[in-house]
Amino acid sequence: MQRIAIVLLNNKGTETAKLIQQQLKDEVVIWGLEDRVDSADKSFKETGAHLKELFENGITIIGLCASGILIRSLAPILNNKRKEPPLLSVSDDGALVVPLLGGLTGANELAKEISRITSGIPAITASGARHFALQLEAPPENYVLANPEDAKRISSDILNGKSLQLDGHANWLEDSTLPFTLDGEITLRVSVFDETPPTNGLLYHPKSILIEIENEETTLDDIDTACKELGISKQAIAAIATNKTGPMFCAKKLASLLKVPVRIVENYSELAIVRRAKVAEAKDLSLIELKSPPEINYLGKAIGKVTVIGLGPGKESWLTPEVKQALEQAEILVGYKTYVDMVPVRVGQQRLASDNRVELDRAKDALDLANQGHNVVVVSSGDPGIFAMASAVLEAIDKNPVRWQNIDFKVCPGLSAMQGAASLTGAPLGHDFAVISLSDIRKPFDIIEKRLIASAKSDMVIAIYNPASKTRREQVLRMKELLLEHKAAETNVLLAKNVGRKGEQTHFTSLAELDTDMIDMRTMIIIGSSKTKIIKGPNQTELLYTPRDYD
Ligand code: SAH
């Protein structure tokens, strides 16, 4: 599924934009120029900078504006034809659809699809795409062109009228309007074999070979040997296949070396197999040739994945690119409802929101879904490793390591509430600090007391998470009492509420004057050391900071 941005510079194209958004199957966001466009999903301020950002992030752009604007904005950054996302210019009434860039990444096909939606005309200028409904240098994903350097010459020979023949089978070539004859001068060959491309033609490898491995000792050399022995090109490998209890560790390693996926295949009888071959010198591995290159997502199952991500305190610009990408690719989101609700809804993505108290069950559910082959993202606020879901998932794994041994697991960090709070007010965490959760749900309060006293005695800054809830009020009162025994009454204290969210508030006070009624579960507290001070910053703002030197 591709990500598409429709870019509007005024209200004229709104209707066309909405029509395209509704009808395309992909994830489409309508972006409108601030103050000029009234109804868009998101807005931007600078057209040129915004277009560049989208383009550099590989997002398909449909500009409902003059092509000149798009060309001038992006010209300085065009350098890699094979990597560029499609860029299309569409007239505001949808009548003209012009693919400008990304001919090799689907721009022409998208132009045709949009023009069907808007009843417009696709202005296709690429000769291959125009005359034969395909581009020889850009085969479908499950084919590889072995001699791309010859594609331009061969395409122009065909356009100039040279006859051609097809040697082998490939639907995308057979379904095109290429004028194949039985004995053409140019040959388009489709073959899994590692052979020299035809002198006057192109060689395509269909990715229709599965490497089935049976033990953890299989090496890349074994695969090389088997392919060589059978004459198969390694470019024709579609996937490493294994079964549910197979050598997963080895499968993953080989797959990453070969840059192909691992697929878990239990039932080979569902596949159209041409032949299955074993080579004596290559230990316990079989080469399986399928009749045609499979749609890889439908071949067996993927290895499931659990990614635990941190959304940061709440502000979108504080989200890391890695987290954004994980959220985009997730099949299923799992998490506490408040946090799942912070993630924009995506078509086709399942959301399993649960109550705050059931972390371990939620973690097990996520792991079980990954066991079924799903890509699961577990959502936390702030950083997932700080009083959050990453530990819950690992606790589940720790209790039952065998059950989830085959899935992939990853933690993507996020900005923690204390970092957000500190940044709003200066640099209170500029020297040593302790981080303590006041919640006694998972630890006895006397441990919390000991830690508060130890941090206070060692004159550390203390960042307090989970200070209170509606019903849990006594801990924060006790904290104040204890800290006043070991710290000066005038110690600076920061209360930061809803950091990076609606209702964001910061409040400076002192330990003696700390009003605990102001504190709720969306508040974090930073209690200064003896050195933490408030200064007057630029524009008369009050800033809180802890110097880097101690004396
Ligand atoms: N993983 C989170 C912490 C979760 S514990 C992180 O790294 O930030 C929940 C506590 O974190 C809350 O009770 C509150 O004390 C603090 N917190 C989380 N988000 C906050 C926010 N946006 N503003 C202020 N405090 C926040």
XYZ file of C-alpha atoms and ligand atoms in Angstrom:
577
model
C 0.000 0.000 0.000
C 1.493 3.349 -0.961
C 1.202 6.556 1.020
C -0.259 9.391 -0.985
C -0.449 13.116 -0.293
C -2.874 15.286 -2.224
C -1.642 18.865 -2.081
C -4.113 21.760 -2.378
C -3.101 25.411 -2.674
C -6.638 26.846 -2.737
C -10.245 25.722 -2.323
C -10.867 25.106 -6.022
C -9.608 21.556 -6.115
C -11.239 20.410 -2.857
C -14.012 18.411 -4.490
C -11.632 16.634 -6.858
C -9.251 15.929 -3.968
C -12.009 14.363 -1.861
C -13.232 12.250 -4.765
C -9.721 10.883 -5.387
C -9.225 10.290 -1.660
C -12.458 8.302 -1.376
C -11.851 6.135 -4.400
C -8.178 5.238 -4.136
C -7.553 2.136 -2.066
C -4.354 3.541 -0.574
C -3.828 5.726 2.462
C -4.441 9.277 1.196
C -3.960 12.480 3.235
C -5.253 15.805 1.865
C -2.854 18.632 2.707
C -4.052 22.256 2.360
C -2.089 25.501 2.349
C -2.727 27.268 5.645
C -5.211 30.184 5.451
C -6.023 29.344 1.811
C -7.687 25.947 2.071
C -10.653 25.501 4.386
C -11.178 21.781 4.519
C -8.124 19.551 4.403
C -6.922 16.740 6.688
C -3.739 18.597 7.544
C -2.235 21.983 6.733
C 1.214 23.304 5.793
C 2.742 26.764 5.661
C 5.449 26.710 2.963
C 4.551 24.996 -0.298
C 8.117 24.404 -1.533
C 9.453 23.114 1.766
C 6.409 20.912 2.282
C 6.637 19.338 -1.181
C 10.324 18.628 -0.627
C 9.650 16.977 2.716
C 6.942 14.725 1.271
C 9.093 13.790 -1.718
C 12.169 13.047 0.371
C 10.060 10.801 2.590
C 9.072 8.767 -0.460
C 5.431 9.857 -0.372
C 3.482 9.881 -3.639
C 2.400 13.451 -4.390
C -0.718 14.473 -6.301
C -0.557 18.251 -6.706
C -3.903 19.813 -7.606
C -2.014 22.744 -9.038
C 0.069 23.857 -12.017
C 2.852 21.421 -12.903
C 5.313 24.339 -12.907
C 4.915 24.790 -9.145
C 5.728 21.143 -8.539
C 8.659 21.108 -10.958
C 10.243 24.280 -9.603
C 9.866 23.149 -5.989
C 11.394 19.733 -6.490
C 13.963 20.337 -9.235
C 16.855 20.947 -6.805
C 16.469 17.507 -5.195
C 15.910 15.237 -8.185
C 18.750 12.807 -8.527
C 17.653 9.197 -8.431
C 15.161 8.029 -11.022
C 14.817 4.536 -9.539
C 14.027 5.793 -6.064
C 11.722 8.758 -6.693
C 8.075 8.445 -5.630
C 5.370 9.215 -8.204
C 4.668 12.934 -8.655
C 1.488 13.889 -10.510
C -0.051 17.180 -11.420
C -3.851 17.154 -11.689
C -5.955 20.092 -12.880
C -8.362 21.282 -10.160
C -11.386 19.919 -12.054
C -9.679 16.521 -12.467
C -9.887 16.727 -16.272
C -6.115 16.452 -16.827
C -3.839 14.046 -15.009
C -0.131 14.478 -15.730
C 2.439 12.024 -14.373
C 5.582 14.141 -13.971
C 8.007 11.854 -12.153
C 8.164 8.288 -10.908
C 7.515 6.481 -14.190
C 9.443 3.532 -12.787
C 7.606 3.563 -9.466
C 4.022 3.560 -10.726
C 3.210 7.155 -11.740
C 1.699 6.167 -15.099
C -0.535 3.488 -13.597
C -1.668 5.908 -10.893
C -2.405 8.585 -13.527
C -4.641 6.101 -15.336
C -6.421 5.149 -12.122
C -7.021 8.781 -11.141
C -8.297 9.678 -14.578
C -10.784 6.800 -14.331
C -11.981 8.268 -11.010
C -12.252 11.848 -12.301
C -13.285 10.911 -15.858
C -10.217 12.844 -16.962
C -7.428 12.255 -19.447
C -4.105 10.737 -18.371
C -1.343 12.631 -20.149
C 1.049 9.675 -20.451
C 4.206 10.594 -22.291
C 6.459 7.584 -21.570
C 6.477 5.661 -24.856
C 6.440 2.148 -23.403
C 3.666 2.951 -20.970
C 1.691 4.724 -23.723
C 2.015 2.139 -26.479
C 2.378 -1.193 -24.668
C 0.802 -0.581 -21.264
C 4.072 -1.464 -19.506
C 7.642 -0.362 -19.044
C 10.307 -2.912 -19.869
C 12.761 -1.430 -17.382
C 10.257 -1.570 -14.513
C 8.884 -5.117 -14.267
C 6.416 -5.995 -11.480
C 7.909 -6.524 -8.023
C 8.134 -10.287 -8.364
C 10.394 -10.118 -11.440
C 13.986 -8.922 -11.748
C 15.493 -7.545 -14.931
C 18.950 -9.126 -15.179
C 20.320 -6.638 -17.739
C 18.762 -3.222 -16.953
C 21.546 -1.478 -18.885
C 20.030 -2.784 -22.149
C 16.425 -1.771 -21.407
C 16.502 1.685 -23.019
C 18.056 0.405 -26.254
C 15.682 -2.536 -26.536
C 12.624 -0.367 -25.762
C 13.513 2.108 -28.462
C 14.208 -0.704 -30.969
C 10.728 -2.087 -30.267
C 9.184 1.367 -30.637
C 11.046 1.711 -33.939
C 9.269 -1.377 -35.189
C 11.718 -4.255 -34.632
C 9.889 -7.556 -34.229
C 10.090 -9.415 -30.924
C 9.437 -12.774 -29.369
C 8.679 -14.010 -25.881
C 10.733 -16.920 -24.584
C 9.053 -18.225 -21.418
C 5.953 -17.122 -19.518
C 5.025 -13.976 -17.665
C 1.482 -12.677 -17.374
C 2.465 -9.047 -17.330
C 4.250 -9.439 -20.685
C 1.586 -11.674 -22.210
C -1.188 -9.275 -21.114
C 0.561 -6.245 -22.616
C 0.021 -4.997 -26.128
C 3.607 -5.808 -27.138
C 3.489 -7.224 -30.700
C 5.084 -10.647 -30.075
C 5.778 -12.931 -33.047
C 7.208 -16.445 -33.100
C 10.624 -15.552 -34.488
C 11.203 -11.893 -33.632
C 14.606 -10.188 -33.796
C 14.410 -9.159 -30.149
C 13.952 -11.741 -27.417
C 12.314 -11.128 -24.056
C 13.319 -14.170 -22.019
C 11.720 -15.195 -18.737
C 13.782 -17.748 -16.872
C 14.900 -18.779 -13.398
C 18.249 -19.927 -14.812
C 21.473 -18.039 -14.358
C 22.237 -17.498 -18.030
C 23.691 -14.752 -20.193
C 20.956 -12.381 -21.341
C 20.102 -12.659 -25.052
C 22.475 -10.435 -27.057
C 19.521 -8.709 -28.555
C 17.002 -8.778 -25.776
C 16.205 -8.734 -22.090
C 16.335 -11.444 -19.449
C 13.816 -11.434 -16.610
C 14.106 -13.714 -13.597
C 10.728 -14.526 -12.060
C 11.075 -14.755 -8.285
C 9.595 -18.213 -8.148
C 12.215 -20.165 -6.214
C 11.740 -21.005 -2.548
C 14.705 -22.174 -0.510
C 13.354 -24.572 2.076
C 15.728 -25.127 4.972
C 15.534 -27.836 7.588
C 18.304 -27.172 10.066
C 20.107 -24.357 11.794
C 23.428 -25.241 10.141
C 22.452 -24.152 6.631
C 24.786 -21.491 5.258
C 24.805 -19.034 2.406
C 27.465 -21.246 0.804
C 24.990 -24.134 0.793
C 22.484 -21.978 -1.063
C 25.208 -20.870 -3.505
C 26.225 -24.463 -4.107
C 22.671 -25.651 -4.676
C 21.847 -22.777 -7.038
C 25.075 -23.316 -9.003
C 24.541 -27.041 -9.231
C 21.037 -26.566 -10.592
C 21.933 -23.524 -12.689
C 19.392 -21.313 -10.887
C 19.950 -17.560 -10.537
C 19.966 -16.306 -6.951
C 17.913 -13.348 -8.192
C 15.040 -15.791 -8.721
C 14.795 -16.556 -4.998
C 11.440 -15.389 -3.618
C 11.832 -16.398 0.013
C 13.431 -18.660 2.556
C 10.765 -21.134 3.571
C 10.556 -23.080 6.774
C 7.817 -24.539 8.929
C 6.508 -23.412 12.301
C 9.005 -25.435 14.304
C 11.770 -25.071 11.732
C 15.221 -23.446 12.034
C 13.910 -19.915 12.408
C 17.124 -18.338 13.595
C 19.024 -19.549 10.559
C 16.135 -18.711 8.231
C 16.135 -15.112 9.433
C 19.906 -14.783 9.046
C 19.926 -16.174 5.500
C 16.913 -14.112 4.505
C 18.539 -10.902 5.632
C 21.751 -11.783 3.757
C 19.774 -12.501 0.585
C 17.396 -9.559 1.160
C 14.323 -11.768 0.802
C 11.586 -12.526 3.363
C 11.157 -15.649 5.482
C 7.809 -17.375 4.942
C 6.427 -20.052 7.186
C 4.964 -22.701 4.935
C 3.118 -25.656 6.489
C 1.187 -26.937 3.543
C 3.032 -27.291 0.252
C 0.123 -29.021 -1.425
C -1.539 -25.594 -1.802
C 1.340 -24.377 -3.970
C 1.740 -25.008 -7.688
C 5.165 -26.667 -7.593
C 7.030 -27.393 -10.822
C 9.862 -29.267 -9.163
C 11.604 -29.775 -5.872
C 15.329 -30.504 -5.920
C 17.951 -31.412 -3.356
C 21.683 -31.190 -3.888
C 23.930 -33.625 -2.052
C 26.641 -31.093 -1.153
C 24.169 -28.591 0.283
C 22.970 -29.876 3.640
C 19.262 -30.336 4.105
C 18.024 -27.654 1.834
C 15.602 -27.951 -1.033
C 15.038 -25.701 -3.975
C 11.367 -25.480 -4.831
C 10.386 -23.992 -8.154
C 6.852 -22.612 -8.293
C 4.872 -22.365 -11.508
C 4.837 -18.582 -11.326
C 6.318 -16.012 -8.960
C 4.013 -15.831 -5.938
C 2.401 -12.770 -4.424
C 4.697 -13.079 -1.433
C 2.217 -11.849 1.196
C -0.086 -14.734 0.308
C 2.553 -17.454 0.437
C 2.315 -19.199 3.807
C 2.704 -16.811 6.704
C 5.163 -14.100 7.659
C 7.199 -14.166 10.850
C 5.185 -12.100 13.279
C 6.606 -9.047 14.933
C 5.999 -7.127 18.129
C 7.294 -3.570 18.124
C 6.832 -1.627 21.331
C 6.805 2.067 20.529
C 6.747 5.301 22.493
C 4.457 8.075 21.285
C 6.297 10.717 23.292
C 4.248 12.944 25.599
C 1.725 13.713 22.843
C 2.954 16.340 20.399
C 3.223 15.022 16.843
C 6.491 16.805 16.105
C 8.066 14.950 19.045
C 7.327 11.581 17.423
C 10.474 9.903 16.090
C 10.618 8.947 12.370
C 11.219 5.326 13.437
C 7.996 5.296 15.479
C 6.065 6.945 12.635
C 7.234 4.231 10.278
C 6.334 1.435 12.705
C 2.842 2.903 13.115
C 2.380 3.128 9.362
C 3.393 -0.486 8.825
C 1.463 -1.987 11.746
C -1.338 -4.409 11.028
C -2.617 -4.326 14.590
C -2.251 -1.670 17.276
C -2.450 -2.836 20.871
C -2.504 -0.562 23.914
C -4.257 1.415 26.592
C -7.240 3.104 24.975
C -6.100 6.679 25.719
C -2.828 6.067 23.863
C -4.289 4.056 20.981
C -6.722 6.959 20.490
C -3.742 9.292 20.033
C -2.719 7.411 16.857
C -4.473 8.552 13.646
C -6.860 5.931 12.238
C -5.494 4.106 9.190
C -7.521 2.130 6.699
C -7.092 -1.603 7.200
C -5.354 -1.312 10.566
C -6.931 -3.134 13.493
C -6.977 -1.438 16.917
C -7.183 -3.399 20.162
C -7.616 -0.889 22.944
C -7.821 -2.102 26.527
C -8.061 -0.865 30.077
C -5.025 0.580 31.825
C -4.652 -2.178 34.417
C -4.317 -5.218 32.178
C -0.775 -4.704 30.881
C 0.372 -8.304 31.137
C -2.709 -9.664 29.348
C -2.293 -7.006 26.689
C 1.351 -7.994 26.265
C 0.440 -11.687 25.897
C -2.297 -10.857 23.381
C 0.202 -8.868 21.327
C 2.738 -11.728 21.412
C 0.106 -14.315 20.475
C -1.011 -12.205 17.526
C 2.615 -12.021 16.397
C 2.792 -15.803 16.722
C -0.009 -15.934 14.157
C 2.207 -13.962 11.771
C 0.910 -10.427 12.378
C 2.870 -7.216 12.570
C 1.781 -5.898 15.968
C 2.651 -2.510 17.420
C 2.244 -2.050 21.163
C 1.634 1.594 21.980
C 2.990 3.391 25.059
C 3.058 7.056 25.929
C 6.407 8.755 26.383
C 9.203 6.220 26.200
C 8.035 2.585 26.122
C 10.879 1.526 28.388
C 10.044 3.985 31.193
C 7.189 2.753 33.421
C 5.516 1.389 30.309
C 4.747 -1.523 28.021
C 8.244 -2.661 26.964
C 8.818 -4.198 30.409
C 5.336 -5.737 30.410
C 6.044 -7.484 27.102
C 9.415 -8.707 28.367
C 7.848 -9.959 31.609
C 5.499 -12.068 29.514
C 8.388 -13.415 27.421
C 10.443 -14.017 30.567
C 7.634 -16.181 32.015
C 7.262 -18.240 28.868
C 10.289 -17.864 26.592
C 9.544 -20.888 24.391
C 6.037 -19.829 23.439
C 7.154 -16.751 21.498
C 10.667 -17.751 20.482
C 10.112 -17.339 16.753
C 8.737 -13.835 16.528
C 10.697 -10.642 15.943
C 10.820 -8.150 18.786
C 11.880 -4.539 18.840
C 11.573 -1.469 21.052
C 11.405 1.986 19.428
C 12.214 4.727 21.943
C 10.146 7.835 22.479
C 10.583 11.123 24.268
C 9.741 10.658 27.938
C 7.457 13.053 29.819
C 10.402 14.311 31.928
C 12.316 15.351 28.818
C 9.285 17.167 27.428
C 8.633 18.843 30.790
C 12.292 19.829 31.173
C 12.433 21.317 27.684
C 9.384 23.508 28.352
C 11.003 25.127 31.341
C 14.750 25.174 30.679
C 17.144 22.458 31.791
C 16.221 21.169 35.256
C 17.729 17.739 34.470
C 21.119 19.218 33.559
C 22.942 17.354 36.357
C 22.488 13.971 38.106
C 18.892 13.014 38.667
C 16.770 10.140 39.919
C 13.513 8.959 38.394
C 10.901 7.521 40.733
C 7.331 6.370 40.195
C 5.097 7.066 43.191
C 2.679 4.320 42.264
C 2.567 1.576 44.861
C 0.603 -0.812 42.656
C 3.733 -2.759 41.723
C 6.022 -2.063 44.684
C 5.517 -1.504 48.406
C 5.482 2.090 49.553
C 8.378 1.607 51.976
C 10.637 0.953 48.949
C 9.423 4.213 47.438
C 10.167 5.976 50.723
C 13.699 4.543 50.848
C 14.406 5.683 47.317
C 13.005 9.165 47.915
C 15.164 9.540 51.033
C 18.290 8.222 49.282
C 17.817 10.600 46.339
C 17.112 13.509 48.653
C 20.138 12.755 50.847
C 22.417 12.579 47.815
C 21.024 15.926 46.602
C 19.869 14.615 43.245
C 17.164 16.246 41.161
C 14.142 13.907 41.346
C 11.697 13.339 38.490
C 8.455 11.913 39.831
C 6.117 9.865 37.612
C 2.652 8.559 38.557
C 2.404 10.969 41.489
C -1.331 10.545 42.130
C -4.671 9.587 40.706
C -8.214 10.587 41.723
C -8.235 8.015 44.502
C -4.518 7.591 45.209
C -3.676 10.844 47.016
C -1.694 9.944 50.125
C 1.644 9.105 48.417
C 2.251 12.609 47.178
C 1.517 14.038 50.644
C 3.950 11.585 52.216
C 6.540 12.411 49.538
C 6.372 16.104 50.419
C 6.703 15.355 54.122
C 9.710 13.063 53.626
C 11.527 15.347 51.218
C 11.089 18.318 53.560
C 12.966 16.307 56.182
C 15.991 16.012 53.899
C 15.839 18.991 51.546
C 15.568 22.742 52.010
C 12.051 24.201 52.158
C 12.878 26.599 49.311
C 14.003 23.795 46.908
C 12.615 24.588 43.451
C 9.819 22.335 42.213
C 8.237 22.093 38.776
C 4.753 20.745 38.162
C 4.211 19.915 34.481
C 0.739 18.843 33.404
C -0.354 17.523 29.989
C 3.072 18.155 28.492
C 2.818 18.300 24.681
C -0.953 17.842 24.880
C -4.094 19.935 25.079
C -4.175 21.728 28.421
C -0.380 21.911 28.773
C 0.608 23.730 31.980
C 3.832 24.314 33.862
C 4.024 25.751 37.353
C 7.049 26.672 39.475
C 6.786 26.349 43.231
C 8.935 25.378 46.204
C 8.952 22.212 48.247
C 7.375 23.958 51.252
C 4.676 25.588 49.134
C 3.921 22.581 46.952
C 0.127 22.369 46.663
C -0.529 18.659 46.223
C -4.147 19.340 45.191
C -2.778 20.610 41.863
C -1.310 17.179 41.099
C -3.115 14.491 39.114
C -2.209 11.465 36.995
C -1.338 13.683 34.021
C 1.214 15.627 36.034
C 4.868 14.982 36.485
C 6.970 16.631 39.148
C 10.593 17.678 38.970
C 12.107 18.452 42.353
C 15.339 20.393 42.139
C 18.661 19.771 43.857
C 20.199 22.417 46.082
C 21.718 23.935 42.928
C 18.579 24.059 40.757
C 17.541 27.663 40.261
C 15.142 29.930 38.422
C 16.687 32.624 36.228
C 15.320 35.353 33.987
C 15.846 34.239 30.419
C 15.443 36.046 27.094
C 12.162 38.000 26.788
C 11.829 38.039 30.583
C 10.805 34.370 30.669
C 11.487 32.467 33.856
C 13.678 29.436 33.251
C 14.496 26.590 35.599
C 17.880 24.960 35.365
C 20.459 22.849 37.141
C 24.063 23.893 36.434
C 26.495 21.273 35.132
C 29.095 21.951 37.832
C 28.514 21.027 41.417
C 30.637 23.491 43.304
N 6.258 5.975 29.517
C 5.840 7.278 30.005
C 5.480 7.262 31.467
C 4.233 6.489 31.760
S 3.828 6.537 33.471
C 6.938 8.282 29.687
O 8.074 7.888 29.402
O 6.654 9.473 29.740
C 2.529 7.700 33.467
C 2.961 8.983 34.169
O 3.856 9.687 33.332
C 1.845 9.959 34.431
O 1.157 9.666 35.638
C 2.590 11.260 34.513
O 3.231 11.374 35.760
C 3.666 11.081 33.471
N 3.254 11.610 32.152
C 3.072 10.906 31.037
N 2.738 11.722 30.005
C 2.722 12.963 30.501
C 2.449 14.245 29.954
N 2.153 14.382 28.662
N 2.520 15.317 30.748
C 2.847 15.176 32.066
N 3.101 14.001 32.635
C 3.042 12.905 31.877
